[in-house]
């Protein structure tokens, strides 16, 4: 009988090359490797550089002035007007279920290339009434994939490379979390986690990528900051121990020649006690 292949260990699964992760494929392997992401474990610990707080998601009739809110829809049209001396105003009309919202950028004509007709996006900012139209100046823009539904959530923002979009990176990380987050080694015993009110690593790594709330994000951060500081302290303690152990002078055999050389260093005769 042919022997069955041995089941892979957690460490081996976490070392799965990124090309085999869901949502990657051969076209995005090189892009991920440019970011230093070669295996599944790297993706799990590729923490966001920032977050977009989109928890206040509203329809147009519910918008209020002076509060940070988010609307979503499809780019209907854009218009770039020059105002002289290299100045410009870009207006982008967003069609939503509850009406239209105009986003405005001053002196940023490059934004027109990022917001083409038919794209599904979210605009986040502080809306203001201008006649019958709601306007948002310089909103944060979140591109939505064709199958990505907008939700009032805190979205991770990753450091990317050219050719890789935030939506694509989010889906890759989300798939990696589903498949591998529970395989991570826990650095702390269960009792220690409870004593210090720390989340288990599986929960913390999920929450730091896709936090359900600001409070959850802070708890996830606290877990990893605590872990990093503890590892740093342990490393310093080990180094101190090694230095103390290695600092001990090797024993020297007391020969007559060595004794004479030591006595010659003193510019006076030794007393009986010194001798």
mmCIF file of C-alpha atoms in Angstrom:
data_model
loop_
_atom_site.group_PDB
_atom_site.id
_atom_site.type_symbol
_atom_site.label_atom_id
_atom_site.label_comp_id
_atom_site.label_asym_id
_atom_site.label_seq_id
_atom_site.Cartn_x
_atom_site.Cartn_y
_atom_site.Cartn_z
ATOM 1 C CA UNK A 1 0.000 0.000 0.000
ATOM 2 C CA UNK A 2 1.189 3.496 -0.808
ATOM 3 C CA UNK A 3 1.767 5.623 2.274
ATOM 4 C CA UNK A 4 -0.472 8.661 2.709
ATOM 5 C CA UNK A 5 1.233 12.080 2.567
ATOM 6 C CA UNK A 6 1.896 13.482 6.022
ATOM 7 C CA UNK A 7 -0.457 16.235 7.115
ATOM 8 C CA UNK A 8 1.200 19.643 7.086
ATOM 9 C CA UNK A 9 2.035 21.274 10.385
ATOM 10 C CA UNK A 10 0.863 24.771 11.307
ATOM 11 C CA UNK A 11 4.354 26.133 10.646
ATOM 12 C CA UNK A 12 4.386 24.586 7.174
ATOM 13 C CA UNK A 13 0.942 25.991 6.344
ATOM 14 C CA UNK A 14 1.975 29.466 7.514
ATOM 15 C CA UNK A 15 4.937 29.156 5.115
ATOM 16 C CA UNK A 16 2.594 28.663 2.143
ATOM 17 C CA UNK A 17 3.894 30.827 -0.754
ATOM 18 C CA UNK A 18 1.694 33.835 -1.493
ATOM 19 C CA UNK A 19 1.002 32.629 -5.029
ATOM 20 C CA UNK A 20 -1.248 29.929 -3.529
ATOM 21 C CA UNK A 21 -3.294 32.344 -1.419
ATOM 22 C CA UNK A 22 -6.859 33.020 -2.474
ATOM 23 C CA UNK A 23 -7.120 36.162 -4.575
ATOM 24 C CA UNK A 24 -3.448 36.318 -5.558
ATOM 25 C CA UNK A 25 -2.701 34.233 -8.628
ATOM 26 C CA UNK A 26 0.376 34.550 -10.847
ATOM 27 C CA UNK A 27 -0.241 38.195 -11.832
ATOM 28 C CA UNK A 28 -0.051 39.606 -8.300
ATOM 29 C CA UNK A 29 2.761 37.476 -6.886
ATOM 30 C CA UNK A 30 5.471 39.884 -8.018
ATOM 31 C CA UNK A 31 3.548 42.872 -6.614
ATOM 32 C CA UNK A 32 3.253 41.232 -3.185
ATOM 33 C CA UNK A 33 6.899 40.225 -3.187
ATOM 34 C CA UNK A 34 7.875 43.844 -3.849
ATOM 35 C CA UNK A 35 6.245 44.559 -0.478
ATOM 36 C CA UNK A 36 8.269 41.801 1.194
ATOM 37 C CA UNK A 37 5.294 39.424 1.314
ATOM 38 C CA UNK A 38 6.489 35.967 0.326
ATOM 39 C CA UNK A 39 4.458 33.560 2.488
ATOM 40 C CA UNK A 40 1.120 33.494 4.304
ATOM 41 C CA UNK A 41 2.622 34.528 7.664
ATOM 42 C CA UNK A 42 4.001 37.717 6.075
ATOM 43 C CA UNK A 43 0.516 38.687 4.898
ATOM 44 C CA UNK A 44 -0.992 38.157 8.362
ATOM 45 C CA UNK A 45 1.553 40.535 9.902
ATOM 46 C CA UNK A 46 1.384 43.125 7.124
ATOM 47 C CA UNK A 47 -0.440 45.550 9.398
ATOM 48 C CA UNK A 48 -2.306 48.571 7.959
ATOM 49 C CA UNK A 49 -0.462 51.906 7.931
ATOM 50 C CA UNK A 50 -3.717 53.762 8.548
ATOM 51 C CA UNK A 51 -7.509 53.344 8.702
ATOM 52 C CA UNK A 52 -10.515 54.998 7.106
ATOM 53 C CA UNK A 53 -13.347 55.427 9.583
ATOM 54 C CA UNK A 54 -16.499 54.942 7.535
ATOM 55 C CA UNK A 55 -18.777 53.999 10.390
ATOM 56 C CA UNK A 56 -21.090 56.972 9.735
ATOM 57 C CA UNK A 57 -22.495 55.803 6.371
ATOM 58 C CA UNK A 58 -25.475 57.892 5.250
ATOM 59 C CA UNK A 59 -27.940 58.406 2.440
ATOM 60 C CA UNK A 60 -28.132 61.883 0.935
ATOM 61 C CA UNK A 61 -31.380 62.912 2.711
ATOM 62 C CA UNK A 62 -29.738 62.185 6.082
ATOM 63 C CA UNK A 63 -26.589 64.282 5.558
ATOM 64 C CA UNK A 64 -25.716 66.998 8.072
ATOM 65 C CA UNK A 65 -23.286 69.866 7.831
ATOM 66 C CA UNK A 66 -20.128 69.888 9.926
ATOM 67 C CA UNK A 67 -19.947 66.150 10.691
ATOM 68 C CA UNK A 68 -17.614 63.590 9.114
ATOM 69 C CA UNK A 69 -19.834 61.255 7.074
ATOM 70 C CA UNK A 70 -19.615 58.812 4.200
ATOM 71 C CA UNK A 71 -21.703 58.430 1.055
ATOM 72 C CA UNK A 72 -21.294 55.932 -1.749
ATOM 73 C CA UNK A 73 -22.398 55.529 -5.333
ATOM 74 C CA UNK A 74 -21.236 55.621 -8.943
ATOM 75 C CA UNK A 75 -19.202 58.360 -10.598
ATOM 76 C CA UNK A 76 -21.581 60.061 -13.023
ATOM 77 C CA UNK A 77 -19.287 62.687 -14.528
ATOM 78 C CA UNK A 78 -16.317 64.920 -13.786
ATOM 79 C CA UNK A 79 -15.408 68.424 -14.874
ATOM 80 C CA UNK A 80 -12.005 70.088 -14.619
ATOM 81 C CA UNK A 81 -11.916 73.871 -14.939
ATOM 82 C CA UNK A 82 -8.847 76.064 -14.994
ATOM 83 C CA UNK A 83 -8.968 79.275 -12.976
ATOM 84 C CA UNK A 84 -5.734 80.827 -14.210
ATOM 85 C CA UNK A 85 -2.122 80.835 -12.998
ATOM 86 C CA UNK A 86 -1.987 77.045 -12.874
ATOM 87 C CA UNK A 87 -5.022 76.821 -10.610
ATOM 88 C CA UNK A 88 -7.923 74.477 -11.196
ATOM 89 C CA UNK A 89 -11.160 73.164 -9.729
ATOM 90 C CA UNK A 90 -12.250 69.561 -10.246
ATOM 91 C CA UNK A 91 -15.875 68.642 -9.654
ATOM 92 C CA UNK A 92 -16.953 64.986 -9.559
ATOM 93 C CA UNK A 93 -20.651 64.118 -9.486
ATOM 94 C CA UNK A 94 -21.551 61.009 -7.519
ATOM 95 C CA UNK A 95 -24.903 59.308 -8.143
ATOM 96 C CA UNK A 96 -26.245 57.620 -5.009
ATOM 97 C CA UNK A 97 -29.521 55.890 -4.198
ATOM 98 C CA UNK A 98 -30.774 58.985 -2.414
ATOM 99 C CA UNK A 99 -29.594 61.699 -4.794
ATOM 100 C CA UNK A 100 -26.432 63.377 -6.024
ATOM 101 C CA UNK A 101 -23.343 64.594 -4.168
ATOM 102 C CA UNK A 102 -20.558 66.670 -5.709
ATOM 103 C CA UNK A 103 -16.964 66.254 -4.584
ATOM 104 C CA UNK A 104 -14.599 69.170 -5.185
ATOM 105 C CA UNK A 105 -10.814 69.321 -5.341
ATOM 106 C CA UNK A 106 -8.899 72.569 -5.680
ATOM 107 C CA UNK A 107 -5.618 72.486 -7.617
ATOM 108 C CA UNK A 108 -5.516 68.682 -7.788
ATOM 109 C CA UNK A 109 -6.241 67.890 -11.463
ATOM 110 C CA UNK A 110 -4.621 64.439 -11.118
ATOM 111 C CA UNK A 111 -7.699 63.275 -9.163
ATOM 112 C CA UNK A 112 -9.681 63.209 -12.408
ATOM 113 C CA UNK A 113 -7.633 60.207 -13.574
ATOM 114 C CA UNK A 114 -8.488 58.350 -10.374
ATOM 115 C CA UNK A 115 -12.244 58.915 -10.660
ATOM 116 C CA UNK A 116 -13.512 57.757 -14.009
ATOM 117 C CA UNK A 117 -17.141 57.497 -15.068
ATOM 118 C CA UNK A 118 -18.850 54.319 -13.871
ATOM 119 C CA UNK A 119 -16.526 53.625 -10.937
ATOM 120 C CA UNK A 120 -18.095 52.634 -7.605
ATOM 121 C CA UNK A 121 -16.607 54.719 -4.812
ATOM 122 C CA UNK A 122 -17.204 56.076 -1.337
ATOM 123 C CA UNK A 123 -16.604 59.728 -0.431
ATOM 124 C CA UNK A 124 -15.891 60.562 3.207
ATOM 125 C CA UNK A 125 -15.751 64.076 4.572
ATOM 126 C CA UNK A 126 -17.775 66.973 5.964
ATOM 127 C CA UNK A 127 -20.581 67.825 3.512
ATOM 128 C CA UNK A 128 -21.842 71.361 2.993
ATOM 129 C CA UNK A 129 -24.928 72.696 1.243
ATOM 130 C CA UNK A 130 -24.362 74.713 -1.906
ATOM 131 C CA UNK A 131 -27.822 75.682 -3.158
ATOM 132 C CA UNK A 132 -29.717 72.439 -3.726
ATOM 133 C CA UNK A 133 -26.566 70.305 -3.946
ATOM 134 C CA UNK A 134 -24.514 68.711 -1.191
ATOM 135 C CA UNK A 135 -20.769 69.216 -1.705
ATOM 136 C CA UNK A 136 -17.738 67.644 -0.020
ATOM 137 C CA UNK A 137 -14.393 69.386 -0.414
ATOM 138 C CA UNK A 138 -11.347 67.117 -0.736
ATOM 139 C CA UNK A 139 -13.088 63.944 0.519
ATOM 140 C CA UNK A 140 -11.304 60.717 1.279
ATOM 141 C CA UNK A 141 -11.907 58.341 -1.606
ATOM 142 C CA UNK A 142 -12.419 54.587 -1.220
ATOM 143 C CA UNK A 143 -12.717 52.582 -4.417
ATOM 144 C CA UNK A 144 -15.136 49.672 -4.279
ATOM 145 C CA UNK A 145 -14.752 46.497 -6.275
ATOM 146 C CA UNK A 146 -17.564 45.333 -8.535
ATOM 147 C CA UNK A 147 -18.679 42.801 -5.907
ATOM 148 C CA UNK A 148 -17.734 44.815 -2.817
ATOM 149 C CA UNK A 149 -20.656 46.158 -0.825
ATOM 150 C CA UNK A 150 -20.148 49.367 1.168
ATOM 151 C CA UNK A 151 -20.544 48.999 4.884
ATOM 152 C CA UNK A 152 -20.188 51.413 7.746
ATOM 153 C CA UNK A 153 -16.879 50.078 8.976
ATOM 154 C CA UNK A 154 -13.281 50.962 9.678
ATOM 155 C CA UNK A 155 -11.315 50.038 6.563
ATOM 156 C CA UNK A 156 -7.592 49.226 6.635
ATOM 157 C CA UNK A 157 -5.245 51.270 4.461
ATOM 158 C CA UNK A 158 -2.117 49.390 3.392
ATOM 159 C CA UNK A 159 1.204 50.528 1.999
ATOM 160 C CA UNK A 160 0.999 49.414 -1.629
ATOM 161 C CA UNK A 161 3.039 49.257 -4.781
ATOM 162 C CA UNK A 162 2.034 50.390 -8.270
ATOM 163 C CA UNK A 163 -0.463 47.991 -9.808
ATOM 164 C CA UNK A 164 -2.020 46.871 -6.524
ATOM 165 C CA UNK A 165 -5.207 48.505 -5.226
ATOM 166 C CA UNK A 166 -6.536 48.788 -1.691
ATOM 167 C CA UNK A 167 -9.605 46.679 -2.478
ATOM 168 C CA UNK A 168 -7.441 43.878 -3.878
ATOM 169 C CA UNK A 169 -5.105 43.937 -0.886
ATOM 170 C CA UNK A 170 -8.027 43.876 1.547
ATOM 171 C CA UNK A 171 -9.489 40.791 -0.104
ATOM 172 C CA UNK A 172 -6.116 39.000 -0.077
ATOM 173 C CA UNK A 173 -5.584 39.761 3.622
ATOM 174 C CA UNK A 174 -9.147 38.774 4.502
ATOM 175 C CA UNK A 175 -8.748 35.406 2.757
ATOM 176 C CA UNK A 176 -5.401 34.827 4.498
ATOM 177 C CA UNK A 177 -6.975 35.584 7.888
ATOM 178 C CA UNK A 178 -9.785 33.104 7.262
ATOM 179 C CA UNK A 179 -7.350 30.354 6.290
ATOM 180 C CA UNK A 180 -4.356 30.887 8.569
ATOM 181 C CA UNK A 181 -5.058 33.194 11.548
ATOM 182 C CA UNK A 182 -5.973 30.290 13.859
ATOM 183 C CA UNK A 183 -2.632 28.586 13.125
ATOM 184 C CA UNK A 184 -0.494 31.302 14.714
ATOM 185 C CA UNK A 185 1.494 30.358 17.790
ATOM 186 C CA UNK A 186 0.289 31.983 20.999
ATOM 187 C CA UNK A 187 3.120 33.660 22.896
ATOM 188 C CA UNK A 188 1.274 33.800 26.221
ATOM 189 C CA UNK A 189 -0.369 31.118 28.409
ATOM 190 C CA UNK A 190 -4.132 31.410 28.738
ATOM 191 C CA UNK A 191 -3.881 32.442 32.388
ATOM 192 C CA UNK A 192 -1.429 35.198 31.498
ATOM 193 C CA UNK A 193 -3.804 36.573 28.849
ATOM 194 C CA UNK A 194 -6.617 36.725 31.383
ATOM 195 C CA UNK A 195 -4.455 38.268 34.091
ATOM 196 C CA UNK A 196 -3.267 41.080 31.817
ATOM 197 C CA UNK A 197 -6.526 41.470 29.864
ATOM 198 C CA UNK A 198 -4.912 40.612 26.527
ATOM 199 C CA UNK A 199 -6.694 39.223 23.477
ATOM 200 C CA UNK A 200 -5.520 35.882 22.014
ATOM 201 C CA UNK A 201 -3.347 36.348 18.956
ATOM 202 C CA UNK A 202 -5.943 34.977 16.500
ATOM 203 C CA UNK A 203 -8.558 37.510 17.561
ATOM 204 C CA UNK A 204 -6.053 40.355 17.789
ATOM 205 C CA UNK A 205 -4.624 39.819 14.306
ATOM 206 C CA UNK A 206 -8.117 39.761 12.787
ATOM 207 C CA UNK A 207 -9.171 42.906 14.625
ATOM 208 C CA UNK A 208 -6.056 44.878 13.742
ATOM 209 C CA UNK A 209 -6.790 44.342 10.043
ATOM 210 C CA UNK A 210 -10.582 44.688 10.111
ATOM 211 C CA UNK A 211 -11.608 46.334 13.391
ATOM 212 C CA UNK A 212 -15.253 46.215 14.334
ATOM 213 C CA UNK A 213 -14.882 49.386 16.387
ATOM 214 C CA UNK A 214 -12.322 51.908 17.584
ATOM 215 C CA UNK A 215 -12.269 50.143 20.940
ATOM 216 C CA UNK A 216 -11.526 46.822 19.265
ATOM 217 C CA UNK A 217 -8.708 48.388 17.252
ATOM 218 C CA UNK A 218 -7.094 49.793 20.391
ATOM 219 C CA UNK A 219 -7.312 46.417 22.163
ATOM 220 C CA UNK A 220 -5.683 44.682 19.192
ATOM 221 C CA UNK A 221 -2.915 47.277 19.098
ATOM 222 C CA UNK A 222 -2.392 46.913 22.846
ATOM 223 C CA UNK A 223 -1.936 43.167 22.471
ATOM 224 C CA UNK A 224 0.839 43.519 19.884
ATOM 225 C CA UNK A 225 2.537 46.487 21.563
ATOM 226 C CA UNK A 226 2.586 44.521 24.828
ATOM 227 C CA UNK A 227 4.030 41.501 23.041
ATOM 228 C CA UNK A 228 6.716 43.549 21.268
ATOM 229 C CA UNK A 229 7.770 45.265 24.501
ATOM 230 C CA UNK A 230 7.914 41.956 26.375
ATOM 231 C CA UNK A 231 10.033 40.356 23.651
ATOM 232 C CA UNK A 232 12.323 43.407 23.703
ATOM 233 C CA UNK A 233 12.731 43.145 27.474
ATOM 234 C CA UNK A 234 13.420 39.405 27.263
ATOM 235 C CA UNK A 235 15.997 40.016 24.553
ATOM 236 C CA UNK A 236 17.753 42.654 26.642
ATOM 237 C CA UNK A 237 17.737 40.351 29.676
ATOM 238 C CA UNK A 238 19.292 37.517 27.662
ATOM 239 C CA UNK A 239 21.924 39.889 26.278
ATOM 240 C CA UNK A 240 22.793 41.153 29.766
ATOM 241 C CA UNK A 241 23.104 37.592 31.019
ATOM 242 C CA UNK A 242 25.417 36.690 28.134
ATOM 243 C CA UNK A 243 27.570 39.766 28.695
ATOM 244 C CA UNK A 244 27.905 39.008 32.394
ATOM 245 C CA UNK A 245 28.769 35.404 31.679
ATOM 246 C CA UNK A 246 31.295 36.222 28.942
ATOM 247 C CA UNK A 247 32.839 39.115 30.886
ATOM 248 C CA UNK A 248 34.456 36.742 33.403
ATOM 249 C CA UNK A 249 38.234 36.631 32.955
ATOM 250 C CA UNK A 250 39.708 33.206 32.218
ATOM 251 C CA UNK A 251 41.781 31.730 35.053
ATOM 252 C CA UNK A 252 45.540 32.272 34.726
ATOM 253 C CA UNK A 253 48.079 29.881 36.137
ATOM 254 C CA UNK A 254 50.266 31.698 38.656
ATOM 255 C CA UNK A 255 53.785 30.937 37.407
ATOM 256 C CA UNK A 256 56.967 32.572 38.630
ATOM 257 C CA UNK A 257 57.328 34.407 35.318
ATOM 258 C CA UNK A 258 53.824 35.922 35.531
ATOM 259 C CA UNK A 259 54.392 36.848 39.174
ATOM 260 C CA UNK A 260 57.596 38.676 38.288
ATOM 261 C CA UNK A 261 55.945 40.598 35.430
ATOM 262 C CA UNK A 262 53.076 41.750 37.676
ATOM 263 C CA UNK A 263 55.513 42.889 40.437
ATOM 264 C CA UNK A 264 57.524 44.835 37.863
ATOM 265 C CA UNK A 265 54.465 47.016 37.097
ATOM 266 C CA UNK A 266 54.491 48.527 40.606
ATOM 267 C CA UNK A 267 56.926 51.458 41.155
ATOM 268 C CA UNK A 268 57.439 50.476 44.830
ATOM 269 C CA UNK A 269 58.122 47.478 46.987
ATOM 270 C CA UNK A 270 55.023 45.564 48.116
ATOM 271 C CA UNK A 271 54.259 45.416 51.823
ATOM 272 C CA UNK A 272 53.659 42.063 53.500
ATOM 273 C CA UNK A 273 49.899 42.553 53.286
ATOM 274 C CA UNK A 274 50.048 43.542 49.595
ATOM 275 C CA UNK A 275 52.360 40.635 48.883
#
